[in-house]
PDB file of C-alpha atoms in Angstrom:
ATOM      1  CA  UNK A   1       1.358   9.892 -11.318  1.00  0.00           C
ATOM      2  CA  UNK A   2       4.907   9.859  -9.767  1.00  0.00           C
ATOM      3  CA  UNK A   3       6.007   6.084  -8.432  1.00  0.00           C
ATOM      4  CA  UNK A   4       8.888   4.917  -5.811  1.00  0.00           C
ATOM      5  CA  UNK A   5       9.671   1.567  -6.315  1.00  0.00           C
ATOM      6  CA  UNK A   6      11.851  -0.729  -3.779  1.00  0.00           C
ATOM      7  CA  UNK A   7      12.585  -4.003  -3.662  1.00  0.00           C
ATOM      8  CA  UNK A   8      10.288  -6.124  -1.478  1.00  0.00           C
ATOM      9  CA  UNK A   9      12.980  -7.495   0.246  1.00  0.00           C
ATOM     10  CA  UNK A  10      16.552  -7.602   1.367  1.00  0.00           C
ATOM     11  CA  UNK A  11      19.079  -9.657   3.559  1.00  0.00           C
ATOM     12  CA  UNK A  12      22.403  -9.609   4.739  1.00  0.00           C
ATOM     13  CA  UNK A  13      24.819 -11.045   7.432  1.00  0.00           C
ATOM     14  CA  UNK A  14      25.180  -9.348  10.648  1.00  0.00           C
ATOM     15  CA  UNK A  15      28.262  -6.819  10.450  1.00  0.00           C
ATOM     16  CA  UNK A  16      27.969  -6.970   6.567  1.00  0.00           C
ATOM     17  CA  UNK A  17      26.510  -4.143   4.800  1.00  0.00           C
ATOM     18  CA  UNK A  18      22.853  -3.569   3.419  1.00  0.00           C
ATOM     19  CA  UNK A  19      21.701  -1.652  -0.009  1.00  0.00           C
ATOM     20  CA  UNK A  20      17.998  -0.817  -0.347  1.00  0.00           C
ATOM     21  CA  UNK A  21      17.318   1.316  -3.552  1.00  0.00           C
ATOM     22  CA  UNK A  22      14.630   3.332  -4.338  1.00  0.00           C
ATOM     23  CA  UNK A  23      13.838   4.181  -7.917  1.00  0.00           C
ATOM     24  CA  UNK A  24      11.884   7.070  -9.831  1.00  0.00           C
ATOM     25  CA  UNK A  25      11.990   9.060 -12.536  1.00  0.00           C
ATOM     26  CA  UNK A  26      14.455  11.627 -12.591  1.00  0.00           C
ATOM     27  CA  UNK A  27      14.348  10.847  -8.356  1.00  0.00           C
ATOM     28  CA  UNK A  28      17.882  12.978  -8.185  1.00  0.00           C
ATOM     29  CA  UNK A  29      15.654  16.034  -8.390  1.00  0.00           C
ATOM     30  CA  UNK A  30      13.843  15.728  -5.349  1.00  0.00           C
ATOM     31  CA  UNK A  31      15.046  15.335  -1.459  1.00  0.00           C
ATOM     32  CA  UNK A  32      14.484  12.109  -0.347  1.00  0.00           C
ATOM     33  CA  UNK A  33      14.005  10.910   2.962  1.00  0.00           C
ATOM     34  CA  UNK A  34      13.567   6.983   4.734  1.00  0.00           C
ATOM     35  CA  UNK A  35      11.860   5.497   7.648  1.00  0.00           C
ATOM     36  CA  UNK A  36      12.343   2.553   9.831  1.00  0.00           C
ATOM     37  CA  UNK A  37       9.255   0.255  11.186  1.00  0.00           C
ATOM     38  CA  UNK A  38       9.843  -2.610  13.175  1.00  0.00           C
ATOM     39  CA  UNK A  39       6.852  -4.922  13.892  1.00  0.00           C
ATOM     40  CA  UNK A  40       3.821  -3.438  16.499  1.00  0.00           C
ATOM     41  CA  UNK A  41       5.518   0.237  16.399  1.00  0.00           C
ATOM     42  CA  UNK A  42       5.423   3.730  14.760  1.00  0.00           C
ATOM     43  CA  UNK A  43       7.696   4.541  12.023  1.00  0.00           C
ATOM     44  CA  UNK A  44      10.859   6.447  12.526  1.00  0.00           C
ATOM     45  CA  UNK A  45      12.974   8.737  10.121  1.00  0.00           C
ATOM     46  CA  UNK A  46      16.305   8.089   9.511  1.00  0.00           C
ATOM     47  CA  UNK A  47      17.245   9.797   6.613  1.00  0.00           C
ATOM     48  CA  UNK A  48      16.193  13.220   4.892  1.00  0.00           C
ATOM     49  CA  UNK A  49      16.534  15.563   2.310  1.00  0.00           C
ATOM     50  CA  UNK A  50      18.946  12.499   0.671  1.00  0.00           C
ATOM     51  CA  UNK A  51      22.019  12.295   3.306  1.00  0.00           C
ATOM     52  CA  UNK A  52      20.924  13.992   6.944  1.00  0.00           C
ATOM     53  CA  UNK A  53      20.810  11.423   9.547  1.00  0.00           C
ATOM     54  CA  UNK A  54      18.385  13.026  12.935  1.00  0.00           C
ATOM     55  CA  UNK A  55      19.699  13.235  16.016  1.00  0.00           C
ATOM     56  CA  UNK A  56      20.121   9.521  17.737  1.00  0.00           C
ATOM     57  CA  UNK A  57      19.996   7.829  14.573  1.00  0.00           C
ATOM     58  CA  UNK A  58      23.604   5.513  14.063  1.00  0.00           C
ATOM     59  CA  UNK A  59      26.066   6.787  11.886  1.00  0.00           C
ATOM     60  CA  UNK A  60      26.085   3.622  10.433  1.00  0.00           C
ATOM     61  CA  UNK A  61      22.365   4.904   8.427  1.00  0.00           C
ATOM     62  CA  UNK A  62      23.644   6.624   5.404  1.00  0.00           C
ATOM     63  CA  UNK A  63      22.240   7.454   2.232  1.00  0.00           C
ATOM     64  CA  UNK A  64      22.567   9.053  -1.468  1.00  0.00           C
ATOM     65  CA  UNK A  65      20.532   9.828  -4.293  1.00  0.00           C
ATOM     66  CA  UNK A  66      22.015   9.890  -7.959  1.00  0.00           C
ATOM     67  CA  UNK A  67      19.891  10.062 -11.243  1.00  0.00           C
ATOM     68  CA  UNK A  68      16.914   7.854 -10.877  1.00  0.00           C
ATOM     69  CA  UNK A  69      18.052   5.758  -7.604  1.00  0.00           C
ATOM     70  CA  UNK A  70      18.091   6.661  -4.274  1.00  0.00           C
ATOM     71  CA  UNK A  71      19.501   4.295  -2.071  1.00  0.00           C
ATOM     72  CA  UNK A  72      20.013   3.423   1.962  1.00  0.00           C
ATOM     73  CA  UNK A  73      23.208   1.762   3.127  1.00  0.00           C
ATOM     74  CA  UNK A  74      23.257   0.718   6.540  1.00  0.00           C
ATOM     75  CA  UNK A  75      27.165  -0.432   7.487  1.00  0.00           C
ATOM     76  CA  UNK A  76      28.114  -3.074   9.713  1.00  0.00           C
ATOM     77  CA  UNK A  77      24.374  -4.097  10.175  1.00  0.00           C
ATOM     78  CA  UNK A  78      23.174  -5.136  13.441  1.00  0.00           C
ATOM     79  CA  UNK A  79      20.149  -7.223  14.356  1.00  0.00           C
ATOM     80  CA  UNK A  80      18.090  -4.019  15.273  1.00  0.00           C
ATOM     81  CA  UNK A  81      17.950  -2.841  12.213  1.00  0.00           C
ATOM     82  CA  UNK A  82      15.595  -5.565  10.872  1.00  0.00           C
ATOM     83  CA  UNK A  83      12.182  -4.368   9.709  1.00  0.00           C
ATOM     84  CA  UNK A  84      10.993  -2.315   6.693  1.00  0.00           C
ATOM     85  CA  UNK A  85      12.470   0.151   5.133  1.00  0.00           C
ATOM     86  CA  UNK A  86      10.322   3.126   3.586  1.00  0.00           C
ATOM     87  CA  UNK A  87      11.596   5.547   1.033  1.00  0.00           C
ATOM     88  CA  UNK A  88       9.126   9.139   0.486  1.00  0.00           C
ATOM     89  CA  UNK A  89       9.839  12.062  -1.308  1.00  0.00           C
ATOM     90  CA  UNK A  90       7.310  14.736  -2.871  1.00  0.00           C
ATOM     91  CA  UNK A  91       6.270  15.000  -6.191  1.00  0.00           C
ATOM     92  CA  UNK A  92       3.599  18.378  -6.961  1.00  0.00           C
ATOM     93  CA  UNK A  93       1.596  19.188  -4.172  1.00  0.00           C
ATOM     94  CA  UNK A  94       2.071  16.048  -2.044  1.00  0.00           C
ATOM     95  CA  UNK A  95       4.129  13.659  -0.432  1.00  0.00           C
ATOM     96  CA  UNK A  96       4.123   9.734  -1.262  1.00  0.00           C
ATOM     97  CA  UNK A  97       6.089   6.564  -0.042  1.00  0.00           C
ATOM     98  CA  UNK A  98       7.570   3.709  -1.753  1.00  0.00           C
ATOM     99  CA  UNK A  99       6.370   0.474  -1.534  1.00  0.00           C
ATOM    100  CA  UNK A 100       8.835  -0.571   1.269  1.00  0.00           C
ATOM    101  CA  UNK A 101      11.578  -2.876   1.654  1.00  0.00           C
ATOM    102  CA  UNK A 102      11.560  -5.718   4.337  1.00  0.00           C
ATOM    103  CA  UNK A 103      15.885  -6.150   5.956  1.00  0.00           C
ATOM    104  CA  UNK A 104      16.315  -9.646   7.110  1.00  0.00           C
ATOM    105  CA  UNK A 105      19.394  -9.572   9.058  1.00  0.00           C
ATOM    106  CA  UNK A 106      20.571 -13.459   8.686  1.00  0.00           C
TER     107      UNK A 106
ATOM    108  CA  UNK B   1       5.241  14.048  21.260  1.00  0.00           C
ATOM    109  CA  UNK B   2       2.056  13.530  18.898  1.00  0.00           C
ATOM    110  CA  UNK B   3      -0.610  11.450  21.340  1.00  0.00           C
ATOM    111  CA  UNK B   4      -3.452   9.545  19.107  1.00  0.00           C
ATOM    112  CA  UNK B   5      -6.728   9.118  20.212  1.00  0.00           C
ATOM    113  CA  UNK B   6      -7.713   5.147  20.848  1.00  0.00           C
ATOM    114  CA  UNK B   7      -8.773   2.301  18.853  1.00  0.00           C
ATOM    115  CA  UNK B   8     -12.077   2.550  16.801  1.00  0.00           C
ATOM    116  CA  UNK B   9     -14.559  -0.538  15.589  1.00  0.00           C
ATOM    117  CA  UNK B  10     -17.380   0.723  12.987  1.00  0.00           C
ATOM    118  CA  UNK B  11     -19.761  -0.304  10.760  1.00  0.00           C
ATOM    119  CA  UNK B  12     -19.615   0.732   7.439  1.00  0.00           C
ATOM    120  CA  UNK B  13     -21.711   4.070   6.478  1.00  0.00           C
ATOM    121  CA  UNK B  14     -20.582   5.298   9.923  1.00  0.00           C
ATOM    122  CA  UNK B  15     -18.534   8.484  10.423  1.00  0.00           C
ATOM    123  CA  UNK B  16     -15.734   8.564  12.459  1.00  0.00           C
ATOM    124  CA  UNK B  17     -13.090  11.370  13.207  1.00  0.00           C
ATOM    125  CA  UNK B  18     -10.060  10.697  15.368  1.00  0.00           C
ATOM    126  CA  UNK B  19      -7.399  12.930  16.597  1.00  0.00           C
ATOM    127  CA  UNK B  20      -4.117  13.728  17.297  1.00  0.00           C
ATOM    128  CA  UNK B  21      -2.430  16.265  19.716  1.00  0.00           C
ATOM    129  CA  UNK B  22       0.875  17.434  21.095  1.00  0.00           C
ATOM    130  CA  UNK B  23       3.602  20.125  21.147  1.00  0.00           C
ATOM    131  CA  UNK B  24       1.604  22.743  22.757  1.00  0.00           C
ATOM    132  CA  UNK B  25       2.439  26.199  22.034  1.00  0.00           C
ATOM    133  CA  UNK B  26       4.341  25.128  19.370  1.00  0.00           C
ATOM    134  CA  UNK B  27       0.728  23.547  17.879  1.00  0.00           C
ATOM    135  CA  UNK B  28       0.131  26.286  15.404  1.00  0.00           C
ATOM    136  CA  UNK B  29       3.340  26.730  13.652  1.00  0.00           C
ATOM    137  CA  UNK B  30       4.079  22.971  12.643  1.00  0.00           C
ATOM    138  CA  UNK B  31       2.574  20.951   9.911  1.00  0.00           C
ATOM    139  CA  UNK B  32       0.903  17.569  10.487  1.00  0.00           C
ATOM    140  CA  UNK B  33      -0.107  14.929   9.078  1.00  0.00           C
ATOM    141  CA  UNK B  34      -1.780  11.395   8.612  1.00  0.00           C
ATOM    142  CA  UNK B  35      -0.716   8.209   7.227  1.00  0.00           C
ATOM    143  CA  UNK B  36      -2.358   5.282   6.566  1.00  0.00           C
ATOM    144  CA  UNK B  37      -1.318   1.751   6.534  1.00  0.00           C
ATOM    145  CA  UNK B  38      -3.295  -1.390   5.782  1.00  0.00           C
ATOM    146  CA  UNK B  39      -3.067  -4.599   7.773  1.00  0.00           C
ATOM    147  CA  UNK B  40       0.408  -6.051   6.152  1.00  0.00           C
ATOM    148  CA  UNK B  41       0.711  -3.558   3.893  1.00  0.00           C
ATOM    149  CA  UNK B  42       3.324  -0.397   3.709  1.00  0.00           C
ATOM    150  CA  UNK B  43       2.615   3.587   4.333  1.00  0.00           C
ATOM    151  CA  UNK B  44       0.733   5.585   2.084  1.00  0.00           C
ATOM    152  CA  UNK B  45       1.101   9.511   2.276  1.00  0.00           C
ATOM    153  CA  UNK B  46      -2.899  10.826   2.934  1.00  0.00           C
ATOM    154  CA  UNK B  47      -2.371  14.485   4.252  1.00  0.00           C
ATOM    155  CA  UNK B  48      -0.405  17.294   5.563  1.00  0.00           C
ATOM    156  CA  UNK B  49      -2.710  20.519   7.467  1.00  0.00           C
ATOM    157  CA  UNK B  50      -0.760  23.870   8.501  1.00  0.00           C
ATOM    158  CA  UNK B  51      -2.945  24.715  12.434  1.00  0.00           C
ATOM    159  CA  UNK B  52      -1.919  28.690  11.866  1.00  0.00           C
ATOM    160  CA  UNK B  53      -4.298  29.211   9.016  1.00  0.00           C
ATOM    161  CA  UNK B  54      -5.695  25.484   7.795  1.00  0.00           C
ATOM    162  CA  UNK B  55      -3.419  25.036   4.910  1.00  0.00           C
ATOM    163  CA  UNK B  56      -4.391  21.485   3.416  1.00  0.00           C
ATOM    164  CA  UNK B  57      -2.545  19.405   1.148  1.00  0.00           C
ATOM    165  CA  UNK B  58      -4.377  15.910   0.292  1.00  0.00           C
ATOM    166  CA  UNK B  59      -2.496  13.264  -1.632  1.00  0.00           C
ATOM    167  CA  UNK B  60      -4.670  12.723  -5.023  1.00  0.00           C
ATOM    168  CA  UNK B  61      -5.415   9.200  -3.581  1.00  0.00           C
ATOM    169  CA  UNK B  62      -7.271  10.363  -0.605  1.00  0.00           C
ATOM    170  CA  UNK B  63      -8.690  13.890  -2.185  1.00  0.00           C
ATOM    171  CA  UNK B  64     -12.693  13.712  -1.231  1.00  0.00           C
ATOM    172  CA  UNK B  65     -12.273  10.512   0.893  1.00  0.00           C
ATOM    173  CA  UNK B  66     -11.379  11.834   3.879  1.00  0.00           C
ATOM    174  CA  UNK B  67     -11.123  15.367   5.831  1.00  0.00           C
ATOM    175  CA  UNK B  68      -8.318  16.359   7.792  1.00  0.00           C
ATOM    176  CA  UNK B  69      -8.803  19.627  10.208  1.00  0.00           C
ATOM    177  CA  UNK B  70      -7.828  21.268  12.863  1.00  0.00           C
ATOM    178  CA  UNK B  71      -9.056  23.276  16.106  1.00  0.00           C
ATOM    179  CA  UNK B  72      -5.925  25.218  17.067  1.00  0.00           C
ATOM    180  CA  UNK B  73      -7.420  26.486  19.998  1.00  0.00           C
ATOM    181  CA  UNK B  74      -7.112  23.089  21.433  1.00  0.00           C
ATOM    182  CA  UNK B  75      -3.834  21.999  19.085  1.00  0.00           C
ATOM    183  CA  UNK B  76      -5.659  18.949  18.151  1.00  0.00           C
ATOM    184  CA  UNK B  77      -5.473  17.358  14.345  1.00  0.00           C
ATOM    185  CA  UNK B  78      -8.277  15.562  13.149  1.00  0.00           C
ATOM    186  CA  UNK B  79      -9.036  12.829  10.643  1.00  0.00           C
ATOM    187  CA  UNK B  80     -12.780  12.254   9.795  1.00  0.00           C
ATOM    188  CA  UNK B  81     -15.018  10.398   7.429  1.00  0.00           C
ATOM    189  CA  UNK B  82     -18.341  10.915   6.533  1.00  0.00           C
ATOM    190  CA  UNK B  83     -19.204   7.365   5.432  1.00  0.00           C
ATOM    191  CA  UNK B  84     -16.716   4.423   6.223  1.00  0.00           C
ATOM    192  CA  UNK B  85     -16.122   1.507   4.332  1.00  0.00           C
ATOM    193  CA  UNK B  86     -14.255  -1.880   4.751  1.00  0.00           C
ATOM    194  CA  UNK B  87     -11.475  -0.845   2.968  1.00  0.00           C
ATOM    195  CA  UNK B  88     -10.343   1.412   5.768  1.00  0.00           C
ATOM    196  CA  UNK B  89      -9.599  -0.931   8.084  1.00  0.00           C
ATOM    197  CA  UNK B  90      -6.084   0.232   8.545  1.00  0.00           C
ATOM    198  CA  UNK B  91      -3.733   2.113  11.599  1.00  0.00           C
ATOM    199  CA  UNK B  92      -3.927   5.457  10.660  1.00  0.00           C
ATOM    200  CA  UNK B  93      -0.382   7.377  12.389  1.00  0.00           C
ATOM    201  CA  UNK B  94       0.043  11.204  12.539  1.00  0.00           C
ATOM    202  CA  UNK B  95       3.086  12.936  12.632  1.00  0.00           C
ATOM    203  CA  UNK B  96       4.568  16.019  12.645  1.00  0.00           C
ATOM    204  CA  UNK B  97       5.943  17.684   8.518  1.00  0.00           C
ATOM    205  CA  UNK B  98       8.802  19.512   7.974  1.00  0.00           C
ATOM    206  CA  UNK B  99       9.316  21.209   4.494  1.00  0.00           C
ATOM    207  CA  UNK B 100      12.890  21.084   3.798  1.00  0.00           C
ATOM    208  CA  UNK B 101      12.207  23.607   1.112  1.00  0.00           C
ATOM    209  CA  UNK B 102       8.918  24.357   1.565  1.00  0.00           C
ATOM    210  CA  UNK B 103       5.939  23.343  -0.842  1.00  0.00           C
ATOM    211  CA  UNK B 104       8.844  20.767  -2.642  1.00  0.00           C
ATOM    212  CA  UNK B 105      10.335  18.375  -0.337  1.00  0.00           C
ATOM    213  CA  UNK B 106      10.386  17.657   3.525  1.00  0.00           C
ATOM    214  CA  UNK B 107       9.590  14.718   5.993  1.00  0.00           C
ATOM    215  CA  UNK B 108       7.644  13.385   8.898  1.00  0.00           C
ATOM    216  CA  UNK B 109       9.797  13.548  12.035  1.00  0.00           C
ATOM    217  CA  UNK B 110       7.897  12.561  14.837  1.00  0.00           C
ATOM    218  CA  UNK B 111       5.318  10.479  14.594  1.00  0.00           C
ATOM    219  CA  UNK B 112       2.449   9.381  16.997  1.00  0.00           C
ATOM    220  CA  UNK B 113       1.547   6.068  18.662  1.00  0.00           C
ATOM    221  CA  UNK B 114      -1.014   5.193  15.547  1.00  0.00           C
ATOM    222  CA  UNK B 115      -4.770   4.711  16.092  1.00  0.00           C
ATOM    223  CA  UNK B 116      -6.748   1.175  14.924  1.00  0.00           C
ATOM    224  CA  UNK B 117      -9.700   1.779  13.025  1.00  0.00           C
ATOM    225  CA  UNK B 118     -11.570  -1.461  12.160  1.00  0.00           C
ATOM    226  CA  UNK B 119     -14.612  -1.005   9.726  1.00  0.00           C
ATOM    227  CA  UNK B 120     -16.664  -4.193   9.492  1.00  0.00           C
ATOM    228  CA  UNK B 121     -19.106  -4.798   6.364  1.00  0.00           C
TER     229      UNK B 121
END
């Protein structure tokens, strides 16, 4: 079976900027997208298909996806964008997540 | 836009089915799904259903464990078991799919409130 794997955690300094990564085989082959939780509350997307940010979301949310690494940068990183981070993509005939990433903004 | 139906406490062997409605008209062209997440632990991808004609895609983990329907008349989603277990305990979410290029890549884009389901042994 396919795998994402992500770092349990991350942290950086308010203002600095944060790399979560993503890793599968040959993961530059599919569209990746990534979701923001915060504690209590429904996830919410804020990448897809590897580099399209939704309407709303900050322009400071960007991301890439190069041979087997996918990765989110969020630049000049505010205390709102603490929580976990969830990379999914689909591999076959379904979708799947990564483990997730928990952002501790310092 | 997607509006769960409330928290649920079982008992293991019970059945439960709990739903999930929202963009009215719109109901039977979109694809939704469910997503399940364990007390402290992170998403995991269970099933996408197309209302116009029942399409169903399960994840391999969740193939024969649950059911996921719909009754388009109504534009309700539903998640059911026949026989709950412990290890359910979790907040299921739906949400609404979007193949990007459809049958190999897309994303959940809206997403509902999440619904508690509590299984006790």
């Amino acid at each position: 079976s396919y795998d994402l794997t992500q770092p349990p955690s991350v942290s950086v300094l308010p203002g600095q900027t944060a790399t979560i990564s993503c890793s599968g085989d040959n993961l530059a082959d599919k569209y990746v997208a990534w979701y923001h939780q915060k504690p209590g509350q429904s996830p919410v997307l804020v990448i897809y298909v590897d580099v399209q940010r939704p309407s709303g979301i900050p322009a400071r949310f960007s991301g890439s996806n190069s041979a087997n690494t996918a990765t989110l940068t969020i630049t000049g990183t505010q205390n709102v964008d603490e929580g976990d981070y969830y990379c999914q993509a689909w591999d076959k005939t379904a979708g799947l997540f990564g483990g997730g990433t928990r952002l501790t903004v310092l | 836009q997607l509006v769960q139906s409330g928290a649920e406490v079982k008992k293991a062997g019970e059945s439960l089915r709990i739903s999930c409605e929202g963009f009215g008209d719109t109901f039977y062209n979109l694809w939704i799904g469910w997503v399940r997440q364990r007390p402290g632990k992170g998403l995991e991808w269970m099933g996408i259903i197309f209302p116009g004609d029942s399409d169903t895609r399960y994840s391999p983990s969740f193939e024969g464990q649950v059911k996921i329907s719909v009754d388009k008349s109504i534009s309700v989603a539903y998640l059911q078991w026949s026989s709950l277990k412990a290890s359910d305990t979790a907040v299921y979410y739906c949400a609404k799919w979007e193949f990007w290029s459809y049958n190999s890549s897309g994303q959940f884009d809206s997403w509902g409130q999440g619904t508690r389901v509590t299984v006790s042994s």
